[in-house]
Short mmCIF file of C-alpha atoms in Angstrom, two decimals:
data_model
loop_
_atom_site.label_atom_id
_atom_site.label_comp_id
_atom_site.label_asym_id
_atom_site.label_seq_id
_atom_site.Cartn_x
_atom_site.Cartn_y
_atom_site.Cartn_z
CA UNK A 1 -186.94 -113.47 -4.31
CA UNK A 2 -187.57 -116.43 -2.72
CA UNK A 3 -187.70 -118.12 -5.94
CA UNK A 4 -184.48 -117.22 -6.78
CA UNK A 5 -182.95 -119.08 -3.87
CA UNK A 6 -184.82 -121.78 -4.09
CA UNK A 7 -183.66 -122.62 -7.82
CA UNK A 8 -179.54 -121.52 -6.58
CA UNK A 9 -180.23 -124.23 -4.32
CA UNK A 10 -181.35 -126.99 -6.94
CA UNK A 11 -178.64 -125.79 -8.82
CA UNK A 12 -176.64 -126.24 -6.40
CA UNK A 13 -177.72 -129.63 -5.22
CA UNK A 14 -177.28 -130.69 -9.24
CA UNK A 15 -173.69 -129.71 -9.57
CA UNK A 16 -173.64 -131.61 -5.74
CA UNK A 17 -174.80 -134.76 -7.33
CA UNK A 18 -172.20 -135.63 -9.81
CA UNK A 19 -169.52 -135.14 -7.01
CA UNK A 20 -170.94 -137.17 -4.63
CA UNK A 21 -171.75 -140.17 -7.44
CA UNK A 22 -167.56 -139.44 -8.62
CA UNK A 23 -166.84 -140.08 -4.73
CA UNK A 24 -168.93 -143.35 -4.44
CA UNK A 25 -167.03 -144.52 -7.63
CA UNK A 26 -163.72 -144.17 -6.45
CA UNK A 27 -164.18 -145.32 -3.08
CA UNK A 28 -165.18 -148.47 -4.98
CA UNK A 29 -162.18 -148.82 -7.49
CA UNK A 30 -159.89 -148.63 -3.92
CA UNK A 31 -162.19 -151.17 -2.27
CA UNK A 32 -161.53 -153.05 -5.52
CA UNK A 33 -158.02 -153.00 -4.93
CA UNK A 34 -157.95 -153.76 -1.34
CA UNK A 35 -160.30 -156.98 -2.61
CA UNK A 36 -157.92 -157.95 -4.78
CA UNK A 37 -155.11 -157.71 -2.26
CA UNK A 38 -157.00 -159.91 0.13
CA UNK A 39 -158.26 -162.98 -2.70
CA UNK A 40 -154.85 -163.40 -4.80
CA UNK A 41 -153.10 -162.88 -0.76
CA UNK A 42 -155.22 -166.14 0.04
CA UNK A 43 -154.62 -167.92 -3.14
CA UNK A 44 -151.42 -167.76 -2.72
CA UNK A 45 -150.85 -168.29 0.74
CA UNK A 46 -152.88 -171.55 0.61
CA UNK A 47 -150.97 -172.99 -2.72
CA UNK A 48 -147.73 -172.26 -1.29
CA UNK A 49 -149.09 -174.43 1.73
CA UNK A 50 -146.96 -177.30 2.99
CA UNK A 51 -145.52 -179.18 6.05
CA UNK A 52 -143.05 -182.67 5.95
CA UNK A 53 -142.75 -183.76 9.20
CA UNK A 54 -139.55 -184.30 10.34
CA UNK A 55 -139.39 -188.03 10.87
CA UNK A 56 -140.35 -191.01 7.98
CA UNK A 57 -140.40 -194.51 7.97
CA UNK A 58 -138.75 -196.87 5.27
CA UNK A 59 -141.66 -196.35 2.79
CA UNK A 60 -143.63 -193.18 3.65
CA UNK A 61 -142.97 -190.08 4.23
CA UNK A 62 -145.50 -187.88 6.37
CA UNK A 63 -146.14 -184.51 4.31
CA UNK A 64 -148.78 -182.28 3.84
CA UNK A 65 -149.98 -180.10 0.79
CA UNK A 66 -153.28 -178.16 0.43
CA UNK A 67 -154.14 -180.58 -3.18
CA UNK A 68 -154.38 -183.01 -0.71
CA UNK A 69 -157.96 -181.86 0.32
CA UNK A 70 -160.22 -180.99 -2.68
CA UNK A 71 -162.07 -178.29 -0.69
CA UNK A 72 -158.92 -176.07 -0.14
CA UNK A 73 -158.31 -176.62 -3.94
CA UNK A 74 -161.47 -175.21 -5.09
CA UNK A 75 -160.59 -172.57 -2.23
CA UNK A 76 -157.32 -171.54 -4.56
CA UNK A 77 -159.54 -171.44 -7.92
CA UNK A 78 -162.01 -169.57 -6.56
CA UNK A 79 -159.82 -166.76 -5.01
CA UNK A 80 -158.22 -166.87 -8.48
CA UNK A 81 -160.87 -166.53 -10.39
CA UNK A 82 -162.13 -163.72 -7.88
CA UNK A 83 -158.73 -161.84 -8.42
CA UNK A 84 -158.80 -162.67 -12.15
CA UNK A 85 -162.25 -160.97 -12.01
CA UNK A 86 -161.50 -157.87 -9.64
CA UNK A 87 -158.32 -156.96 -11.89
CA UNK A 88 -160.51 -157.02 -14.98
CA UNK A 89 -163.17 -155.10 -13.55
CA UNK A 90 -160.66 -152.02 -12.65
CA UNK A 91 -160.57 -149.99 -15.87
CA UNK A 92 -165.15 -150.63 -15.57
CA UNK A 93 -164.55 -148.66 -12.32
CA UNK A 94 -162.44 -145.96 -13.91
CA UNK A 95 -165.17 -145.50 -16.29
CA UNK A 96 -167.44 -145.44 -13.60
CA UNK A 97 -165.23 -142.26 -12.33
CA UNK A 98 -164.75 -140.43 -15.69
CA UNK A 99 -168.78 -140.99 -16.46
CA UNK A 100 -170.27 -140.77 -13.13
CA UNK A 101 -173.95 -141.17 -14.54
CA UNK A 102 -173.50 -144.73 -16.20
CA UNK A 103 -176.12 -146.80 -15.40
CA UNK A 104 -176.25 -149.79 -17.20
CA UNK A 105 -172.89 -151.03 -16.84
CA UNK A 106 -173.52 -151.10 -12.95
CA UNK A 107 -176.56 -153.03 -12.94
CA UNK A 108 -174.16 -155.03 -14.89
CA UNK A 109 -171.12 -154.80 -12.04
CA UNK A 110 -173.74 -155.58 -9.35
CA UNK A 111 -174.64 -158.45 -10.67
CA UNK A 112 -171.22 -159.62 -11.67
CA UNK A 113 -169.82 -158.70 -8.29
CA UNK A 114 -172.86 -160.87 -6.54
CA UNK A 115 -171.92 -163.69 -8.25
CA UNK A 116 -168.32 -163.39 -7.48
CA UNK A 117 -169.16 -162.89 -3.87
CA UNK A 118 -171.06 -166.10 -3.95
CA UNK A 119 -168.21 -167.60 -5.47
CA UNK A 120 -165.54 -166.46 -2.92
CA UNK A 121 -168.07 -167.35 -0.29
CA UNK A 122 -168.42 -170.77 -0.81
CA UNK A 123 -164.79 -171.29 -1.82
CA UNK A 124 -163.93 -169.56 1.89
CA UNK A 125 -167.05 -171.58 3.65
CA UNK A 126 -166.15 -174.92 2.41
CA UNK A 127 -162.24 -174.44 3.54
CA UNK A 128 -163.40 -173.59 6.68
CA UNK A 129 -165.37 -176.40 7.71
CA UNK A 130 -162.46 -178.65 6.72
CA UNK A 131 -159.76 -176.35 8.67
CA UNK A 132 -162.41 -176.73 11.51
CA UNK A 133 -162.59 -180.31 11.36
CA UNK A 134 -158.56 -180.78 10.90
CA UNK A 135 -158.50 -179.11 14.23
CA UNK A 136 -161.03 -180.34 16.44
CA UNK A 137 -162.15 -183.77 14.64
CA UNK A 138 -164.92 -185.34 15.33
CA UNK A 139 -165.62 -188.38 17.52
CA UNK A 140 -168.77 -189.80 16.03
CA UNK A 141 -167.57 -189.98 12.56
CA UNK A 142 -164.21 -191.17 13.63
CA UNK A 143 -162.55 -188.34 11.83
CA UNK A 144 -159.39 -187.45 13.76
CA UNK A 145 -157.71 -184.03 14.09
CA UNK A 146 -154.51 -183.47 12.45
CA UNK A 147 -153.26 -180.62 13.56
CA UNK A 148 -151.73 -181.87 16.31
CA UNK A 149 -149.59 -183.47 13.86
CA UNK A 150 -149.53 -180.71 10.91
CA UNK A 151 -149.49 -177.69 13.54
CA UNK A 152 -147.98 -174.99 10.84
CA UNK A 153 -149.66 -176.29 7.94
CA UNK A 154 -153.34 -175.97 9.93
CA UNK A 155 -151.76 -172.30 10.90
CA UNK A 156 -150.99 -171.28 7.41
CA UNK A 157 -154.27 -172.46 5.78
CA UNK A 158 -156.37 -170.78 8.96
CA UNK A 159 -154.30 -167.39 7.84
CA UNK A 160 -155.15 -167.94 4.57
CA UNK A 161 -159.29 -167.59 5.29
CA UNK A 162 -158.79 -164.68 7.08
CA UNK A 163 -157.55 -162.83 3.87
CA UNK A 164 -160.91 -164.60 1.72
CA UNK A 165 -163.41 -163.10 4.28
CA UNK A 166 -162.03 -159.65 4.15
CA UNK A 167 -162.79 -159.64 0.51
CA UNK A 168 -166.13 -160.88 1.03
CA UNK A 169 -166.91 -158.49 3.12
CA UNK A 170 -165.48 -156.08 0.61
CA UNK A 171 -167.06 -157.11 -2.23
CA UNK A 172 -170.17 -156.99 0.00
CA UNK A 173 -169.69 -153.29 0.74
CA UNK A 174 -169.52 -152.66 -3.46
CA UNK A 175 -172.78 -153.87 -3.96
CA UNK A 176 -173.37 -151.16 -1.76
CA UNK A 177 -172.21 -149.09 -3.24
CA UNK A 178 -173.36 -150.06 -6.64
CA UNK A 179 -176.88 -150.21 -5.33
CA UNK A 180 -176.34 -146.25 -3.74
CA UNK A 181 -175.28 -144.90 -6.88
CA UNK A 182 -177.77 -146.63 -9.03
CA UNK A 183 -180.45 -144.98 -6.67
CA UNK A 184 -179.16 -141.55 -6.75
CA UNK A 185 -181.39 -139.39 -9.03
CA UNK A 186 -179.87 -137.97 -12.42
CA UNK B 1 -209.34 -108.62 -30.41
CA UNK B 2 -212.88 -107.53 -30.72
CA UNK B 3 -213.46 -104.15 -27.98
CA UNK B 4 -216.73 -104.03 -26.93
CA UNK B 5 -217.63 -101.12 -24.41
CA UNK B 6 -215.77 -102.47 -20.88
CA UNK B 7 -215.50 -105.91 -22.09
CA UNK B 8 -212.31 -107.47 -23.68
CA UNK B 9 -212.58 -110.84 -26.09
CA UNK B 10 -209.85 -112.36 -27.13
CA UNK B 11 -210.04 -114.80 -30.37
CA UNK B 12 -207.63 -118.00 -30.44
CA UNK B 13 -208.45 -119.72 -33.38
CA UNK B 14 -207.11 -123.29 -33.14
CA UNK B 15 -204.03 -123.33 -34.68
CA UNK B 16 -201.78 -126.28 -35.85
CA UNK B 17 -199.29 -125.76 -33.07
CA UNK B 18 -201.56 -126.47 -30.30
CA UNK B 19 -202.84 -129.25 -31.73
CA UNK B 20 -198.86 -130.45 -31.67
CA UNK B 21 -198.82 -129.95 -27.95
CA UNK B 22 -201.69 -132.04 -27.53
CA UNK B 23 -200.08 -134.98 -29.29
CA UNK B 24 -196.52 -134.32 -27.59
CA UNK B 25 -198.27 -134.36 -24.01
CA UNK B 26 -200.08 -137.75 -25.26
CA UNK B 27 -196.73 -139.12 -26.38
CA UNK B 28 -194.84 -138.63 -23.11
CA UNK B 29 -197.73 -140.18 -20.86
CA UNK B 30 -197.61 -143.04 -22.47
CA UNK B 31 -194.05 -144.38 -22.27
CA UNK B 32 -194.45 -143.12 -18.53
CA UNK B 33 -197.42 -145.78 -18.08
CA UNK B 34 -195.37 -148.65 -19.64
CA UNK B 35 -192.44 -147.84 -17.54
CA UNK B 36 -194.40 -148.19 -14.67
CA UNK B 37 -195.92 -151.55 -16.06
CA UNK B 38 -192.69 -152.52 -16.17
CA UNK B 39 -191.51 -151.90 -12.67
CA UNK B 40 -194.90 -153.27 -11.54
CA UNK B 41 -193.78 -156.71 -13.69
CA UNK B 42 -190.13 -156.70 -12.41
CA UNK B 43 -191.91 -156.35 -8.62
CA UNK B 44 -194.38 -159.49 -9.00
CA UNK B 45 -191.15 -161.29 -10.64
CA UNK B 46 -189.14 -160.13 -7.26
CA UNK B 47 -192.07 -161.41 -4.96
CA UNK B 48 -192.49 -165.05 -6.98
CA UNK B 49 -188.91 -165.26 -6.56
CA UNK B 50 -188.78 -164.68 -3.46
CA UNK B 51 -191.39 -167.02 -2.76
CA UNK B 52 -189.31 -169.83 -4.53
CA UNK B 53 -186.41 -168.87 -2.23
CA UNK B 54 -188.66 -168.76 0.51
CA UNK B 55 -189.70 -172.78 -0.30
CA UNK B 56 -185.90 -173.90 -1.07
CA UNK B 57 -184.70 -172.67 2.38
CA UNK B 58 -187.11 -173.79 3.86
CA UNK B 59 -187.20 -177.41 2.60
CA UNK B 60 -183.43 -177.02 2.84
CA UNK B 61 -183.61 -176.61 6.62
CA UNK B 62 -186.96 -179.27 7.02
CA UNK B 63 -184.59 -182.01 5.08
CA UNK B 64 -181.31 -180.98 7.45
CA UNK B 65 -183.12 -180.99 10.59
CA UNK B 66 -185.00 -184.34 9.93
CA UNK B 67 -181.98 -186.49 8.43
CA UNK B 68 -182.06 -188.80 11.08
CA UNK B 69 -180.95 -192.60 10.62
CA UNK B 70 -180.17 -195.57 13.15
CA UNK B 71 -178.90 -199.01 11.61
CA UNK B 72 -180.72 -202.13 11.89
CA UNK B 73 -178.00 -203.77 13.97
CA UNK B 74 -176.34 -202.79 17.62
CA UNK B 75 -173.61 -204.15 20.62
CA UNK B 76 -174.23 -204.49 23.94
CA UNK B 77 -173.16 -201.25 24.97
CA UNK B 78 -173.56 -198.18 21.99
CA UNK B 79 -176.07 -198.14 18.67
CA UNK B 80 -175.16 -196.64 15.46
CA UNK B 81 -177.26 -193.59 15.14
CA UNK B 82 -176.67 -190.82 12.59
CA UNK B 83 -178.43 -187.29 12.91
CA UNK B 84 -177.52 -183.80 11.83
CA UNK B 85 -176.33 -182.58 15.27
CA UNK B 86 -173.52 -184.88 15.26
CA UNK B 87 -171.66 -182.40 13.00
CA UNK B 88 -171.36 -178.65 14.26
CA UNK B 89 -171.22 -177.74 10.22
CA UNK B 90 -174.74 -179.38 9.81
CA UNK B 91 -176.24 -177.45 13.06
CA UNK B 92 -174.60 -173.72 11.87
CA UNK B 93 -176.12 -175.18 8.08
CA UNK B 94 -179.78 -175.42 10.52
CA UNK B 95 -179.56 -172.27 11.79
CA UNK B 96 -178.51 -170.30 8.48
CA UNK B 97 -181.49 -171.62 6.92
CA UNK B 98 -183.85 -171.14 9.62
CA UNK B 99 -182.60 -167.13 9.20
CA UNK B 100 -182.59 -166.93 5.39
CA UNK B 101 -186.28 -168.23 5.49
CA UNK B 102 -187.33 -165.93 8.44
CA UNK B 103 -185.59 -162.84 6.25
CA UNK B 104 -187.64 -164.24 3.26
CA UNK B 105 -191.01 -164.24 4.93
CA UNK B 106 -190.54 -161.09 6.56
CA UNK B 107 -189.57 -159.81 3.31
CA UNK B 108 -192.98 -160.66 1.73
CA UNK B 109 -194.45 -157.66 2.90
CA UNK B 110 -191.86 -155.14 1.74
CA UNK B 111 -191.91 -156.80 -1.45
CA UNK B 112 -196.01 -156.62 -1.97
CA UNK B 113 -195.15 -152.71 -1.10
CA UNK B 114 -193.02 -152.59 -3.96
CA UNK B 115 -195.75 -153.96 -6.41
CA UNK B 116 -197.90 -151.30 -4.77
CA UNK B 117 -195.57 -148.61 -5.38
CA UNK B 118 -193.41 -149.33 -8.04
CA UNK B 119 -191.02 -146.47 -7.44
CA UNK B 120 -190.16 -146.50 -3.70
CA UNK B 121 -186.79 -146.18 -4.26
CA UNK B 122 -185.63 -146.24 -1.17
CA UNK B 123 -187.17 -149.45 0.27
CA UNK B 124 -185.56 -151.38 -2.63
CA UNK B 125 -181.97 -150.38 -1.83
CA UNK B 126 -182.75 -151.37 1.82
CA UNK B 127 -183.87 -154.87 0.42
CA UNK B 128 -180.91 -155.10 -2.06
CA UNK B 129 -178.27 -154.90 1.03
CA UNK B 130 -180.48 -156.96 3.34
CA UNK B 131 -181.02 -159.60 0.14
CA UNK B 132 -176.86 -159.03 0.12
CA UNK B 133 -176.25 -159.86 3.40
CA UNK B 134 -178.32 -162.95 3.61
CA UNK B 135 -177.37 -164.41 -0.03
CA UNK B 136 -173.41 -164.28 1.96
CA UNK B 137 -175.21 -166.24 4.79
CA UNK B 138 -176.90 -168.63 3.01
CA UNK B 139 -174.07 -169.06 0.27
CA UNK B 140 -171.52 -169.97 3.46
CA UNK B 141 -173.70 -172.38 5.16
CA UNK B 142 -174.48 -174.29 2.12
CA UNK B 143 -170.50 -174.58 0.86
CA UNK B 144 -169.59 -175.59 4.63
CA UNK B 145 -172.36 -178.50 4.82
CA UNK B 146 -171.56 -179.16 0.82
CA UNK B 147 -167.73 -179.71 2.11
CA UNK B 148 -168.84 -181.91 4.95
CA UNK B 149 -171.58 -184.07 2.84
CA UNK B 150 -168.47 -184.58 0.34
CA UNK B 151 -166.11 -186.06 3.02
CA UNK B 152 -168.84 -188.31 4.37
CA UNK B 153 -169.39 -189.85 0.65
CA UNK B 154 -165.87 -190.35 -0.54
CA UNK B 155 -164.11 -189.68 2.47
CA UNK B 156 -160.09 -188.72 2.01
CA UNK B 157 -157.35 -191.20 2.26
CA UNK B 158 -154.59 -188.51 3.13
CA UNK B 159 -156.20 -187.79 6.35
CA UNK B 160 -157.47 -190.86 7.16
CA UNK B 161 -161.09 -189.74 6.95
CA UNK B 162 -163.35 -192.36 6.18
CA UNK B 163 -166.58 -192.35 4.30
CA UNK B 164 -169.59 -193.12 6.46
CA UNK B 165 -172.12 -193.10 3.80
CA UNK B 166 -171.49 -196.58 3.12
CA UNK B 167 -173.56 -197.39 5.85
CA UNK B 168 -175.74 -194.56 6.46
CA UNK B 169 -177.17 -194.19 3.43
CA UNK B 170 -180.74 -192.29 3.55
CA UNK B 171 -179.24 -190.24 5.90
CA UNK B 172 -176.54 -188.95 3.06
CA UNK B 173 -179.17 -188.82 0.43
CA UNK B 174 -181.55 -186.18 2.92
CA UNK B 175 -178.36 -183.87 3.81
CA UNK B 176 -177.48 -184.34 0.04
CA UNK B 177 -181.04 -183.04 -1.29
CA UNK B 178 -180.74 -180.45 1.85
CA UNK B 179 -177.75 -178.88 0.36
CA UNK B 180 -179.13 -178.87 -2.90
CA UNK B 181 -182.06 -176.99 -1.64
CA UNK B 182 -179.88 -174.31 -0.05
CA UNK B 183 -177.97 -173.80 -3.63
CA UNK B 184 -181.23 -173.17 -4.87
CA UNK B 185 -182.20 -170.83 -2.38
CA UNK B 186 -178.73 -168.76 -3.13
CA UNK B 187 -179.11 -168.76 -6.72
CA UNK B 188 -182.96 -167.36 -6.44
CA UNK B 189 -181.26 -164.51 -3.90
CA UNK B 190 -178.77 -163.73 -6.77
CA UNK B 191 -181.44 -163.17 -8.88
CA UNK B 192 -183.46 -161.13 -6.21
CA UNK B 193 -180.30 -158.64 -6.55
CA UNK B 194 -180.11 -158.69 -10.06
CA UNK B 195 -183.99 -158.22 -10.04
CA UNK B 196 -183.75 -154.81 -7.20
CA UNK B 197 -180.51 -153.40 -9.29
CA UNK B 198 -182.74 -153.37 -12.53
CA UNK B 199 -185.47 -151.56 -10.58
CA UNK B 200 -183.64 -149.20 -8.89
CA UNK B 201 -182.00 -148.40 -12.48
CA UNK B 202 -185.66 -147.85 -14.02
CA UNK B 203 -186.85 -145.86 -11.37
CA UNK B 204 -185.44 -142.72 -12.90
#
């Protein structure tokens, strides 16, 4: 008798495990989604970026665009490239919901999705220390502030991190993910 | 069946179809001993690694928090002295480092466990978020300072931001190689998670 139970219960906790690896799989194609709506949402609220202040002289004209510092340009590439990549890694994560039990191609995703991470990260870390410097300055270098000056333009490109670091943190919580469902038994 | 008074003996001659068994039980123990070999090999690789990681971070942070440089010439009243502190990016850059080589050491242990035994599953999923976590942290710090060591050489003319290496030299060249060393350090970690992903694949 108590045999019997004890095998319902494996049975049970095998038809469990597919469910639970299905679940884990779809929470990640949403969080996939919600990345994607947070990098391409920086992109392009740092390319669309710009401020002309409202007087000029005869020969210059004071104006403001985000190509005008190379770090918030790699900042755009990188959160397109990360979008690029998220978009084109959907239809792996519907596979991932339809076959529950792949393996490889998430050892494949984790690493991918690392990478991309790194790449975000770096793109989001390197505008920051510029949009931190553009605000405060710094005295020993003799590197003014300029938002004083620029005071939407240093608003707008502060917004536009915000949107980077929520997909970090994101694609942070797939690898999570990835690494849970990897370690699940078959 | 031979019946002998009380006594019952049974006869199993040795027939072809045990000798089968024996061979099938001999073939499945051995790819079970290579597959162990393997995760054995792929936890050695993940402890060299993360002894490489270990030394980048480590010289990252040595290199940032010794970049130190004072010119040859002075006023009356100021000198012209150049150290890491002067830039908040450099000191958070200090302090990420110091962490991702304290997570790395204290690592060590966990990862000799996992040579040990090859198919604690569960310890390698806690080092593939921690290894997550930190490769974020240490990716960040080195992209800020990166940014930072970039305005000092070139400078940018839109903002008025002049380049300083033209006169502190060696002390561009040591945050320079200190950034470098924290790339490294990031690009080992990737690995690391590459390295635990493949593990925890192979461990059932």
């Amino acid at each position: 008798m108590k045999a019997v139970t004890g095998e319902s219960s494996e049975l049970k906790s095998s038809k469990l495990k597919p469910w639970v690896n299905r679940g884990l799989s779809i929470f990640d194609f949403i969080l996939r989604l919600a990345a994607i709506v947070g990098a391409l949402g920086s992109a392009i609220a740092m390319g669309t970026t710009t401020q002309t202040l409202p007087f000029a002289t005869q020969f210059i004209q004071f104006r403001a665009e985000y190509n005008d510092l190379p770090m918030f340009t790699f900042f755009v590439v990188a959160c397109a490239i990360v979008s690029g990549y998220l978009v084109l890694s959907l239809p792996l994560s519907i596979f991932h919901i339809l076959r529950s039990r792949a393996r490889a191609t998430r050892v494949v995703l984790v690493f991918l999705d690392a990478g991309m991470m790194a790449l975000l990260t770096s793109g989001a870390s390197a505008a920051a220390a510029i949009v931190y410097l553009a605000h405060k300055g710094n005295g020993k270098t003799n590197w003014l502030a300029i938002c004083q000056q620029f005071n939407s333009f240093c608003e707008r490109t502060s917004g536009s991190l915000i949107g980077s670091f929520v997909a970090i943190v994101l694609l942070m919580i797939m690898i999570f993910l990835s690494g849970a469902a990897l370690s699940r038994r078959r | 069946m031979k019946n002998s008074g009380d006594s019952t003996v049974i006869d199993v001659p040795p027939t072809a179809g045990s000798s089968s068994k024996k061979k099938a039980v001999v073939s499945t123990a051995a790819p079970q001993q290579a597959s162990g070999g393997v995760k054995r090999g792929l936890s050695i690789f993940d402890f060299v690694i993360r002894l490489g990681a270990l030394g980048a971070a480590l010289g990252a942070a040595a290199a940032m928090g010794t970049s130190d440089e004072t010119l040859p010439f002075f006023t009356q009243f100021f000198q012209f002295e150049a150290s890491y502190d002067d830039l908040p990016t450099f000191q958070f850059f200090l302090i990420a480092m110091g962490i991702v080589a304290g997570y790395l050491a204290l690592s060590l242990p966990f990862s000799i466990v996992c040579i040990v035994r090859p198919g604690a599953v569960g310890l390698r999923l806690l080092l593939l978020i921690l290894d997550t976590v930190v490769l974020t942290l240490a990716t960040s710090a080195a992209a800020a300072a990166a940014a930072i060591v970039y305005l000092a050489h070139d400078g940018n003319s839109s903002t008025n931001w002049l380049a300083i290496c033209d006169q502190f030299e060696d002390f561009c060249q040591n945050i320079s190689g200190a950034v470098i060393g924290a790339f490294i350090a990031a690009l080992l970690m990737m690995f690391l998670i590459l390295l635990s992903a493949f593990a925890i694949r192979n461990t059932h």
